[in-house]
Short mmCIF file of C-alpha atoms in Angstrom, two decimals:
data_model
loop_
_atom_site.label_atom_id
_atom_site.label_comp_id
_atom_site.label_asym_id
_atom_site.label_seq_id
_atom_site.Cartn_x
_atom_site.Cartn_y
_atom_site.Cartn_z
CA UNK A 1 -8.84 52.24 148.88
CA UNK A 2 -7.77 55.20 147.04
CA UNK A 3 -4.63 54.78 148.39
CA UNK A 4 -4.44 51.40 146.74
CA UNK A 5 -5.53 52.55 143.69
CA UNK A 6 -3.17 55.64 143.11
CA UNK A 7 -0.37 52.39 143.68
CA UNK A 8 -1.77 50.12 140.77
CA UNK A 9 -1.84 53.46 138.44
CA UNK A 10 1.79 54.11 139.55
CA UNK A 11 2.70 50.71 138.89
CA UNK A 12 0.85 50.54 135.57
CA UNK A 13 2.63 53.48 134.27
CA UNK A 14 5.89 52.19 135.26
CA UNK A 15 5.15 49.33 132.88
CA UNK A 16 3.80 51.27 129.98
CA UNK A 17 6.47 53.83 130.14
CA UNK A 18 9.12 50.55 130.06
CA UNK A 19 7.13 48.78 127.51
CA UNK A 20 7.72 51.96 125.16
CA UNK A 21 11.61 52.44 126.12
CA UNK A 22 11.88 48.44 124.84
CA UNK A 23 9.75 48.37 121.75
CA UNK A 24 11.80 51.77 120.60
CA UNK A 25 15.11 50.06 121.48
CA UNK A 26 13.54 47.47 118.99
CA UNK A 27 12.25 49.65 116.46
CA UNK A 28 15.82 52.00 116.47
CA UNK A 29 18.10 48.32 116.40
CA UNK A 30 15.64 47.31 113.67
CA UNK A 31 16.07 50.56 111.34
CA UNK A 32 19.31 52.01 111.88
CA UNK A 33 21.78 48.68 114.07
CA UNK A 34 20.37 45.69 111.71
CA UNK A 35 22.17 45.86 108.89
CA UNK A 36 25.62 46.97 110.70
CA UNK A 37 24.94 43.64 112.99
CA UNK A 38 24.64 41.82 109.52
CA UNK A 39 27.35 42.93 107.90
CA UNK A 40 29.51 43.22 111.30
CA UNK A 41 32.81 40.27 111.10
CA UNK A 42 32.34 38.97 114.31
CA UNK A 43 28.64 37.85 113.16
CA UNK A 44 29.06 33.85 113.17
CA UNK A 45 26.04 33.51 111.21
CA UNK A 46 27.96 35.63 108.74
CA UNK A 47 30.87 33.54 108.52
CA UNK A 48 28.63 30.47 107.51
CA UNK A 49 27.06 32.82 104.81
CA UNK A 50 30.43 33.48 103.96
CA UNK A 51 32.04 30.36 103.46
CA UNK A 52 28.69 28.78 101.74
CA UNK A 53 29.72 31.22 98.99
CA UNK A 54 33.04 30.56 96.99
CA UNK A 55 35.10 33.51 97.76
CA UNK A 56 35.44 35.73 94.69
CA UNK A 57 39.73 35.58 93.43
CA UNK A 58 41.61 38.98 93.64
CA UNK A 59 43.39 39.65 90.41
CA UNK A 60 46.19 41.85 89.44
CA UNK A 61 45.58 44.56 86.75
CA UNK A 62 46.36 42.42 84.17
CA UNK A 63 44.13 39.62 85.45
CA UNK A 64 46.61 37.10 86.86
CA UNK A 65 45.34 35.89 90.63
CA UNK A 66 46.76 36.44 93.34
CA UNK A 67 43.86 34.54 95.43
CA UNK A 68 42.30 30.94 95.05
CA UNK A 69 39.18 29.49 96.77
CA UNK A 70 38.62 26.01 96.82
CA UNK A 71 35.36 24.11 98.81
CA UNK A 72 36.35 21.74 101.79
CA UNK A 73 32.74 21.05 103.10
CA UNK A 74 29.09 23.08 103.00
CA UNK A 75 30.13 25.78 104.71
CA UNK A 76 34.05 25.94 104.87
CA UNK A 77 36.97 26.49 102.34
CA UNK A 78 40.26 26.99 102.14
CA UNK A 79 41.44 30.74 100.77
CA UNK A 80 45.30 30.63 99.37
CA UNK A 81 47.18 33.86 98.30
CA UNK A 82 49.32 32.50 95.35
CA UNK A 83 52.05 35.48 96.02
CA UNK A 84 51.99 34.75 99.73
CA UNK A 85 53.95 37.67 101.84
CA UNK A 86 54.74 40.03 98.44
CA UNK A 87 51.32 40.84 98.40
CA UNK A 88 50.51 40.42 102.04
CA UNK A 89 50.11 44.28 102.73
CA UNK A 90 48.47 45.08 99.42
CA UNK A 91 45.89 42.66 99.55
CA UNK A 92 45.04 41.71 103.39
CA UNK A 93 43.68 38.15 104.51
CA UNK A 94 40.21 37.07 105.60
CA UNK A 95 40.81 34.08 107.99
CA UNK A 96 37.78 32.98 110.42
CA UNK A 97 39.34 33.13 113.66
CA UNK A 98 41.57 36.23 112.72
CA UNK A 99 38.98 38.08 111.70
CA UNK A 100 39.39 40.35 107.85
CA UNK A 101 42.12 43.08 107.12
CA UNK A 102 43.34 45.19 104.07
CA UNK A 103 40.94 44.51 100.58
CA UNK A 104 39.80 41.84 101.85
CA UNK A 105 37.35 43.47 104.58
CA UNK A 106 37.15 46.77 102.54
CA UNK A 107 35.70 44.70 99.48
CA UNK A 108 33.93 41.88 101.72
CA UNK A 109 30.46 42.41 100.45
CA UNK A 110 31.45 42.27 96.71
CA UNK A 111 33.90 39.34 97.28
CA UNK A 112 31.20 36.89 98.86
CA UNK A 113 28.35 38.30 97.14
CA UNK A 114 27.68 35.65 94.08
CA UNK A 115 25.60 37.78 92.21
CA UNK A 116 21.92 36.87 93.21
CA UNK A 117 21.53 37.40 96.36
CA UNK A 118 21.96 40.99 98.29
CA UNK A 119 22.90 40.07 102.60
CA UNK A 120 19.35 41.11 103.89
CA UNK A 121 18.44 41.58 107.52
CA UNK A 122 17.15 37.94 108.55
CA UNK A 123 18.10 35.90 105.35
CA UNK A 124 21.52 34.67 105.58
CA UNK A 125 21.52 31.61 103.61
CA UNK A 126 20.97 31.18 99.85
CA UNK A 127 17.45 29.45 99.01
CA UNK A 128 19.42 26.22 96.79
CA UNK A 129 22.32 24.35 96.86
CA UNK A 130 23.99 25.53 93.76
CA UNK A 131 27.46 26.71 94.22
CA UNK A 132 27.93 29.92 94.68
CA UNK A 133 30.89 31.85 93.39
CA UNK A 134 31.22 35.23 94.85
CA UNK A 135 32.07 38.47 92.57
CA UNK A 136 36.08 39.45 91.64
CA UNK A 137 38.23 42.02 91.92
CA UNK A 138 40.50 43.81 89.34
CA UNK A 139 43.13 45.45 91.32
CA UNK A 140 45.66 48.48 89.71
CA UNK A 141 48.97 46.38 91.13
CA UNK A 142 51.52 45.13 88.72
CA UNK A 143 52.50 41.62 89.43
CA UNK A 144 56.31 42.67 88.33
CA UNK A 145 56.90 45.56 89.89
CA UNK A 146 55.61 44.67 93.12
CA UNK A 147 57.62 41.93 93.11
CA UNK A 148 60.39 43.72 92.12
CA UNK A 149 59.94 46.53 95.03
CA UNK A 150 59.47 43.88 97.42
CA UNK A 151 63.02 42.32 96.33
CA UNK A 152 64.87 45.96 96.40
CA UNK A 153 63.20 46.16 99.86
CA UNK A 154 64.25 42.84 100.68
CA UNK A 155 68.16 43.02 99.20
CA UNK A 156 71.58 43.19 100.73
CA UNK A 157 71.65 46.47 100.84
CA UNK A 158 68.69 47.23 103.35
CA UNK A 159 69.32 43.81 105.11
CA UNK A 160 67.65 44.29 108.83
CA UNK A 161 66.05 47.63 108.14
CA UNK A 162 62.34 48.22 107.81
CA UNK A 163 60.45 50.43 105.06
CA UNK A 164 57.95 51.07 102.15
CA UNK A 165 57.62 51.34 98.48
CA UNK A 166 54.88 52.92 96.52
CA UNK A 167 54.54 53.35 93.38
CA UNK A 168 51.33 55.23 91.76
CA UNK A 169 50.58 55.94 88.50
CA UNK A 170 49.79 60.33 88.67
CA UNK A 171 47.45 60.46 85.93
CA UNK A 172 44.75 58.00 87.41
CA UNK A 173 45.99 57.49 91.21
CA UNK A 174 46.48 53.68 90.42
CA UNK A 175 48.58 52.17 92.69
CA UNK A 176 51.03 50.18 91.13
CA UNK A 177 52.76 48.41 93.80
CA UNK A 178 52.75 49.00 97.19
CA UNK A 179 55.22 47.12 99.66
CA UNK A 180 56.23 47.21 103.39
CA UNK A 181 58.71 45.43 105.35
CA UNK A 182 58.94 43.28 106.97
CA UNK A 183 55.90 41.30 105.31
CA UNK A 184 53.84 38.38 106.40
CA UNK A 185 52.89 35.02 105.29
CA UNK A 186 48.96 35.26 104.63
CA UNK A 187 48.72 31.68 104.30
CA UNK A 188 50.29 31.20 107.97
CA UNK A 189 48.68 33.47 110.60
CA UNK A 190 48.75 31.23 112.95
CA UNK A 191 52.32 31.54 113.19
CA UNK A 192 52.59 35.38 113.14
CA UNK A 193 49.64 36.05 115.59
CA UNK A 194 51.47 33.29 118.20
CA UNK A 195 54.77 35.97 117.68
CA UNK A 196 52.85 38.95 117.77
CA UNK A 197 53.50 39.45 121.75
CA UNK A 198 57.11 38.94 121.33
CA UNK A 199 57.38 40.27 117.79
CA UNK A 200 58.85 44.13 117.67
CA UNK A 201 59.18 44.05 113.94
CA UNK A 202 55.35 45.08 113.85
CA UNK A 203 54.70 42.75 110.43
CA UNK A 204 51.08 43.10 110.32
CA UNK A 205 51.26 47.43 110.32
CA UNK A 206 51.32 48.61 106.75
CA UNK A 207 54.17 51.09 106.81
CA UNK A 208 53.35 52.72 103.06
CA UNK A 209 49.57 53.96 104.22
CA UNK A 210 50.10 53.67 108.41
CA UNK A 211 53.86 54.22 109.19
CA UNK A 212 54.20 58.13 110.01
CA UNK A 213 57.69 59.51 109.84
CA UNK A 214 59.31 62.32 109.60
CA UNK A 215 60.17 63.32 105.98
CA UNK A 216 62.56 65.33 106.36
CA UNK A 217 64.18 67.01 103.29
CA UNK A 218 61.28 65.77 100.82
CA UNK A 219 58.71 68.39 102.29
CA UNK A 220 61.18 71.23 100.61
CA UNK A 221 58.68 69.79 97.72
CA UNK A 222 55.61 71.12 99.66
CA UNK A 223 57.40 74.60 101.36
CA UNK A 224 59.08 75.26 97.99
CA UNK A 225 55.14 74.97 96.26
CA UNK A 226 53.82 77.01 99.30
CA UNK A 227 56.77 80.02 98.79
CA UNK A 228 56.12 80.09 95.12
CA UNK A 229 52.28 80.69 95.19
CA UNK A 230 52.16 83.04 98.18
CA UNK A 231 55.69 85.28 97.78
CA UNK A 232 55.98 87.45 94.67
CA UNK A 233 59.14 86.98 92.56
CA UNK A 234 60.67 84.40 95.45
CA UNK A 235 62.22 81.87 92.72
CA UNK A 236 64.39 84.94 91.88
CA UNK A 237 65.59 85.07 95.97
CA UNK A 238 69.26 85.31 96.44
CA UNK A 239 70.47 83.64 98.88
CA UNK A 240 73.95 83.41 101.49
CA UNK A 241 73.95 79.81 102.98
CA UNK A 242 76.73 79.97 105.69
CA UNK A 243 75.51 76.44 107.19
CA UNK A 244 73.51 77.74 110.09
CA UNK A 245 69.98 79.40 110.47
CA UNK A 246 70.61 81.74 113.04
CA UNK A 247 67.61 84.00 114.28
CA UNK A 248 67.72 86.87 117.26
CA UNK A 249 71.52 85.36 118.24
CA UNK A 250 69.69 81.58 118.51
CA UNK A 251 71.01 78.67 115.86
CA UNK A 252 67.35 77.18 114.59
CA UNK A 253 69.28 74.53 112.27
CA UNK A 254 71.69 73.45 109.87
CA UNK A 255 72.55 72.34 107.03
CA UNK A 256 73.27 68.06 106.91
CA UNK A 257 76.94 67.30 108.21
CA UNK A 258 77.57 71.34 108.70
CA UNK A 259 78.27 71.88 104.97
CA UNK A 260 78.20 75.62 103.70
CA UNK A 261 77.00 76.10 100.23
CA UNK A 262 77.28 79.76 99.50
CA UNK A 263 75.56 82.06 97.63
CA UNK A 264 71.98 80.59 96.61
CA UNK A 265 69.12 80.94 94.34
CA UNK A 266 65.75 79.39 94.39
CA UNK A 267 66.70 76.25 92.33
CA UNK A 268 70.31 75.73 93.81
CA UNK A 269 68.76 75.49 96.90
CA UNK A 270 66.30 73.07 96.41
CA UNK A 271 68.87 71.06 94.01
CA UNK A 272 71.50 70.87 96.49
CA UNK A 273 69.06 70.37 99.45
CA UNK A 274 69.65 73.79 101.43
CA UNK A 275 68.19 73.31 105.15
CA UNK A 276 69.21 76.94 105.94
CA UNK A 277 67.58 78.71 102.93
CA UNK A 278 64.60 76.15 103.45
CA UNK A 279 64.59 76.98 107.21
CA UNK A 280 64.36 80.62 106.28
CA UNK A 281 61.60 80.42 103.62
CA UNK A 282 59.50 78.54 106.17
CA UNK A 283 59.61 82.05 108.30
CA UNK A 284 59.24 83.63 105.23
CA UNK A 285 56.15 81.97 104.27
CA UNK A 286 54.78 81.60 107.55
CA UNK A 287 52.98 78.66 109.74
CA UNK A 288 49.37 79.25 108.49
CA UNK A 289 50.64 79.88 104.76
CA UNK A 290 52.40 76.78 104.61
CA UNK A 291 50.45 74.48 106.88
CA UNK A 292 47.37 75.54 103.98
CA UNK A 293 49.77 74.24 101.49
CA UNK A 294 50.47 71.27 103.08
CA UNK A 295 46.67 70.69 103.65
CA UNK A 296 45.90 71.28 100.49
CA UNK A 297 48.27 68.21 99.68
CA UNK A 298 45.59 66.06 102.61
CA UNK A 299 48.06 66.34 105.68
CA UNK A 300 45.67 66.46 108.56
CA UNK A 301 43.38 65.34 106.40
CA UNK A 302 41.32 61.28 105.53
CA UNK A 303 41.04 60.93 101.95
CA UNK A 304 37.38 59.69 102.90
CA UNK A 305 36.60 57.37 99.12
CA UNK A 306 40.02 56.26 98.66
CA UNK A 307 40.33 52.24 97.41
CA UNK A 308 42.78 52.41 100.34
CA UNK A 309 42.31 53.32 104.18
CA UNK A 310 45.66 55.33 104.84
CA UNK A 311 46.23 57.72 108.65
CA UNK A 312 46.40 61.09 107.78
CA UNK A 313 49.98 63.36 108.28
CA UNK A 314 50.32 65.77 110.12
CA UNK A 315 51.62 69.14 109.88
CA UNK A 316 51.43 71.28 113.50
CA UNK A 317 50.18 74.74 114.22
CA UNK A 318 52.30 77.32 115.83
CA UNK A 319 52.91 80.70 116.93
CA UNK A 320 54.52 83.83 114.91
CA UNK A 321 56.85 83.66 117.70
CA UNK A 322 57.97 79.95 117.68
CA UNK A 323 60.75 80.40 114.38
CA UNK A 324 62.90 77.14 115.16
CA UNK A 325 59.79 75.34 114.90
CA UNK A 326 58.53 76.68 111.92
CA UNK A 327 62.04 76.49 110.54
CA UNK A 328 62.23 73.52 111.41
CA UNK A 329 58.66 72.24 109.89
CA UNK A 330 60.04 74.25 106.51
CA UNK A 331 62.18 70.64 105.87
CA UNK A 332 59.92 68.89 107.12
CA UNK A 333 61.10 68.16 111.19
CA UNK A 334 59.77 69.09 114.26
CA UNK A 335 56.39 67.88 114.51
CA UNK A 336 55.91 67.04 110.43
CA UNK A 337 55.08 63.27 109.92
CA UNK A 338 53.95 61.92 106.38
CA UNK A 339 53.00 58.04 105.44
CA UNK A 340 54.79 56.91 102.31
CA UNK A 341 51.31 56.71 100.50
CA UNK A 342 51.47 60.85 101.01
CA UNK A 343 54.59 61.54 100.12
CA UNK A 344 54.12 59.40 96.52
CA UNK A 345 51.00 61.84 96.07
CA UNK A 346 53.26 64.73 96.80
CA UNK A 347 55.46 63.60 93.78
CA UNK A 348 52.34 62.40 91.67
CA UNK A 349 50.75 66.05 91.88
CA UNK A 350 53.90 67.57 90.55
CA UNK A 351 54.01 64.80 87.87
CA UNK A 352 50.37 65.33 86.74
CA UNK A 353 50.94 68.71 86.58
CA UNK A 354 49.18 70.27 89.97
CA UNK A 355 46.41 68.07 90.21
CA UNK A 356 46.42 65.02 92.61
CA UNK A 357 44.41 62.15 91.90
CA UNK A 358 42.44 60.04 94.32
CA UNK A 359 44.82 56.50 95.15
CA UNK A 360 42.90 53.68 93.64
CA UNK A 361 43.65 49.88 94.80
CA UNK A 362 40.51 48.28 92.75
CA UNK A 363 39.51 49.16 89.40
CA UNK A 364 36.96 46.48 88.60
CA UNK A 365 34.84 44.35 90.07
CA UNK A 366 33.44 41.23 88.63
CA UNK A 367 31.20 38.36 88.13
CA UNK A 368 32.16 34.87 88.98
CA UNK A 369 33.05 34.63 85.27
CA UNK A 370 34.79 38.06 85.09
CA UNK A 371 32.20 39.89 83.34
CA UNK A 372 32.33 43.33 84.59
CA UNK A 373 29.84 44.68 86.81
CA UNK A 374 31.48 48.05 88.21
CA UNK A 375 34.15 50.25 86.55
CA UNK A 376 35.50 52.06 88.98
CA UNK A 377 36.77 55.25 87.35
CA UNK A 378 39.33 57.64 87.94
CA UNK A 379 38.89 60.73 90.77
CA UNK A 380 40.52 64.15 91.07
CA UNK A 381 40.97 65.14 94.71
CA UNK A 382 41.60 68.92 93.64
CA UNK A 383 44.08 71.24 92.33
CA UNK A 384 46.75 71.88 94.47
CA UNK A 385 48.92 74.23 92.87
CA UNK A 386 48.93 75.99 89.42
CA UNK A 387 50.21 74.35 86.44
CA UNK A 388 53.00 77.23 86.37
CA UNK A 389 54.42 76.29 90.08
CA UNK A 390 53.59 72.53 88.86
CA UNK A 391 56.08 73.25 85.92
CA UNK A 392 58.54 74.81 87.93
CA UNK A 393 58.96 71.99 90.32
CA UNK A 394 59.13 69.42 87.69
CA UNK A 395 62.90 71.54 86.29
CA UNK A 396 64.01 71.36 89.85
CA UNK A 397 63.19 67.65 90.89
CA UNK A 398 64.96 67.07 87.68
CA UNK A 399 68.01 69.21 88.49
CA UNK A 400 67.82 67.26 91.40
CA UNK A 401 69.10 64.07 89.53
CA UNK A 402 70.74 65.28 87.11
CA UNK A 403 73.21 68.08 89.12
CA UNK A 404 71.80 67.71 92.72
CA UNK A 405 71.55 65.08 95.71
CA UNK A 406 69.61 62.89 93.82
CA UNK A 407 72.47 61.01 91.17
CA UNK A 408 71.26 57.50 92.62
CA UNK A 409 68.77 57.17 90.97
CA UNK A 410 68.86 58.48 87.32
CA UNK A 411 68.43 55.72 84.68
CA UNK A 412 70.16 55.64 82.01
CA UNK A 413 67.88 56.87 78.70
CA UNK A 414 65.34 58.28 80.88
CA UNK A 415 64.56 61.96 82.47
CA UNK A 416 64.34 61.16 86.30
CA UNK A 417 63.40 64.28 88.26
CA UNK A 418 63.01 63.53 92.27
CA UNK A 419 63.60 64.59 95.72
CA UNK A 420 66.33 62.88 98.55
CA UNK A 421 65.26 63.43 102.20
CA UNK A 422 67.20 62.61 105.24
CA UNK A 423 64.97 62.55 108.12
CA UNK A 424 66.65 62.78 111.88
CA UNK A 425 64.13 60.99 114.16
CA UNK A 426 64.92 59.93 117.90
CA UNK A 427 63.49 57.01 119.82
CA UNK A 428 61.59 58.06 122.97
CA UNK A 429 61.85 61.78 122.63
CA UNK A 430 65.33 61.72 123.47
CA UNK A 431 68.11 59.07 121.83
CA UNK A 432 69.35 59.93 117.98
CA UNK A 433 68.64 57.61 116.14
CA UNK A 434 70.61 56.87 112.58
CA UNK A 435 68.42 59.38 110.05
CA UNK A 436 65.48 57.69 107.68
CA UNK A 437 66.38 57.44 104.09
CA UNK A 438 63.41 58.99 101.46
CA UNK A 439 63.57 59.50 97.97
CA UNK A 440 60.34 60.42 96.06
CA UNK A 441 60.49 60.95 92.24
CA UNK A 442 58.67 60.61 88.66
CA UNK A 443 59.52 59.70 85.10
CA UNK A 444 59.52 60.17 82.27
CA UNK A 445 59.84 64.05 82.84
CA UNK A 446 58.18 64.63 79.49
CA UNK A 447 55.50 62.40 80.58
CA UNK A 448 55.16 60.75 83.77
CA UNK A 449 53.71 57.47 83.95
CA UNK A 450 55.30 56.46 87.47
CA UNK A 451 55.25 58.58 90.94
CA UNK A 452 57.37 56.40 93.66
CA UNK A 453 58.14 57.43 96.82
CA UNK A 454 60.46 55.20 99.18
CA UNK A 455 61.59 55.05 102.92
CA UNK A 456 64.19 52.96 104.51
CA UNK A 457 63.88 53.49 108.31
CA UNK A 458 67.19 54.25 109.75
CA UNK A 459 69.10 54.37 106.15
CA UNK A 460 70.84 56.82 106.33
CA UNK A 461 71.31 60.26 103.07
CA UNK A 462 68.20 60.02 101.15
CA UNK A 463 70.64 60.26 98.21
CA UNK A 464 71.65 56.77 98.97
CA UNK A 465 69.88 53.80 99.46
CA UNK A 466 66.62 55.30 98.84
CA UNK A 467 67.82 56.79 95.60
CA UNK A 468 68.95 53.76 94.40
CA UNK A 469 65.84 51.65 95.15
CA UNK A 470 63.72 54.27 93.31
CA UNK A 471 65.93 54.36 90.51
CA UNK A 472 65.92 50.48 90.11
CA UNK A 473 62.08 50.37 90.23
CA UNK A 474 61.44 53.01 87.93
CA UNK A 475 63.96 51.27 85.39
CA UNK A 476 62.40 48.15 86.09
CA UNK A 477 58.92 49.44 84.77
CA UNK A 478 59.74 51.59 82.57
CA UNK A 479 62.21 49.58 80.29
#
């Protein structure tokens, strides 16, 4: 009987010890899972809320659309994007059975929320059957320049090459157009997603905030920053360039095409592109010197608040006793890799005089009848360098233009200072591939209003097609 007894009491506290597991799983899903399970896009019962509210239009900075809702039944409609694939990459879709990408699923909430009614744990539909118009957005793009970067990206010149544009404004981080190729149509996904499989173009990937390359020559910007605030008197560095960087009897690197440019100083160097004095500084300044720099620019770093989700680059660790590497990092090879969006913050610092600003996609949001609701302002992401080294780069990414590797792309009435990388890359660790083209530059260089930076994968001498895009774009918004 006991026996029995001792069973029931074992079974009994089986139960209660189950029935406590299940009503925490309950309570924790309640409090902490709910609202992600709301707000989740795969939540069906979302998607009805969704479409019962007219989907809020996605302006340009000076308030043209670029979006347009229109009702097809209670809980459908039809979402166009009036600029189709020149915004594709700047703006993202939201399409039912493909899910949301770009500002369209960073700015979900605001864009379906008309006003009233906050998405709540169980409510999910609106308490009338007034139509609901959900709130706006007030991007920082400029309908003219992003179309005009999109058509430089898109001309004879770079026919059947892939790349980027951006274009950022350094005071305030506004992103003034942003453009990757190739694009997408938006308003036919069907037809991409059915090519995806086969497609080796990779559309849908954002190359100015996801494509990571190497930057080759453009980095000098970052080593030559690092070398001035951590060596004494290094701007006044003579310097023999006989072509090669040659350490303990073993070449590190070269300069591009073998050339030999003689005897050096600081801004020569940097003017004329010198790998080999570049190379040298790197050892000069050291791995953990420089890789600070370059982290104090965000490489290995999110920039967590940013309007725009961009990967982070990367700059490597290594040992004291691994010189052709850290040569070799020093202009910006080896294991360096930088999105576009980094390297036009890279230029914008310099432009705003050492301090880089947060990029901003969205600087507004809206009611349904575009009264404002949010200003979003303006963020400072830290001082990177002093205004003296800040100064200092400005002469030479002018010299650059004006005497240097950078003639492409000076415009005629205005002060262009800027930077020309050629980037060797290979394809599966092992085949040379035909070097990446980068340019990144400013202007005016009194007073910059426009940071750009600009890669054409597999285009060759930064100095050339790159050059000439950024000089085209800058002219194109500037005059």
């Amino acid at each position: 009987m006991n026996d029995f007894v001792d069973n029931i009491k074992k079974v009994m506290l089986v139960f209660l010890i189950l029935f406590i597991v299940l009503i925490s799983y309950i309570t924790y899903s309640y409090m902490f899972s709910s609202e992600k399970a709301v707000a989740s896009t795969f939540n069906k019962r979302l998607w009805a809320e969704r479409n019962k509210v007219l989907r809020g239009t996605i302006y340009d900075k000076d308030m043209n659309a670029l979006t347009k809702s229109t009702k097809t039944g209670e809980t459908s409609q039809k979402l166009q994007y009036l600029k189709g694939e020149v915004f594709a990459h700047a703006i993202g879709y939201m399409d039912p059975k493909y899910n949301l990408a770009g500002l369209e699923k960073k700015y979900d909430k605001e864009l379906m929320d008309s006003g009233g009614s906050e998405i709540s744990k169980f409510v999910f539909f609106s308490k009338d059957n007034e139509p609901k118009v959900g709130n706006g957005l007030r991007t920082t793009l400029d309908s003219k320049l992003q179309k005009k970067a999109f058509d430089l990206l898109n001309g004879e010149e770079v026919k059947g090459r892939k790349g980027a544009v951006v274009a950022l404004n350094p005071k305030t981080g506004e992103i003034l157009a942003m453009v990757s190729k190739p694009s997408y149509d938006p308003n036919n996904l069907d037809k991409i997603m059915k090519d995806m499989s086969t497609n080796k173009e990779a559309p849908l990937l954002n190359r100015a905030v996801s494509g990571l390359y190497p930057p080759g020559s453009i980095f000098k910007t970052i080593t030559a920053v690092s070398a001035l605030e951590n060596i004494p008197g290094v701007y006044n560095k003579s310097f023999e360039d006989n072509g090669k960087l040659v350490v303990n009897g073993a070449q590190l690197l070269k300069n591009y095409d073998g050339e030999v440019l003689g005897k050096l100083d600081f801004k020569s160097a940097y003017v004329h592109s010198s790998n080999v004095f570049f190379g040298s500084l790197g050892i000069d300044v050291g791995n953990e010197a420089l890789k600070e720099t370059a982290e104090k620019f965000y490489f290995n770093k999110d920039i967590k608040d940013a309007g725009v989700t961009m990967d982070h680059s990367v700059f490597p660790s290594y040992k004291n006793n691994e010189k052709g590497n850290i040569a070799q990092s020093a202009i910006g090879q080896s294991g360096v890799l930088a999105t576009p969006m980094e390297m036009a913050l890279v230029a914008s610092t310099v432009a705003n005089n050492g301090v880089m600003m947060e990029p901003m996609l969205v600087k507004e949001i809206l009611d349904s009848k575009g009264k404002s609701l949010n200003k979003i302002q303006p963020k400072q992401l830290g001082e990177v360098m002093s205004k003296e080294t800040a100064s200092t780069m400005k002469d030479l990414m002018k010299g650059v233009v004006a005497e240097g590797t950078g003639g492409n792309a000076a415009v005629s009435g205005i002060v262009v200072s800027g930077k020309t990388g050629t980037a060797d890359h290979k394809e599966n660790s092992s085949e040379q591939k035909a070097a990446h083209s980068w340019f990144i530059g400013f202007a005016p260089y009194d007073n910059p209003t426009i940071a750009v930076a600009v890669i054409i994968e597999e285009g060759g001498v930064g100095g050339g097609i790159a050059a000439q895009i950024t000089g085209d774009l800058i002219e194109s918004y500037l005059k």
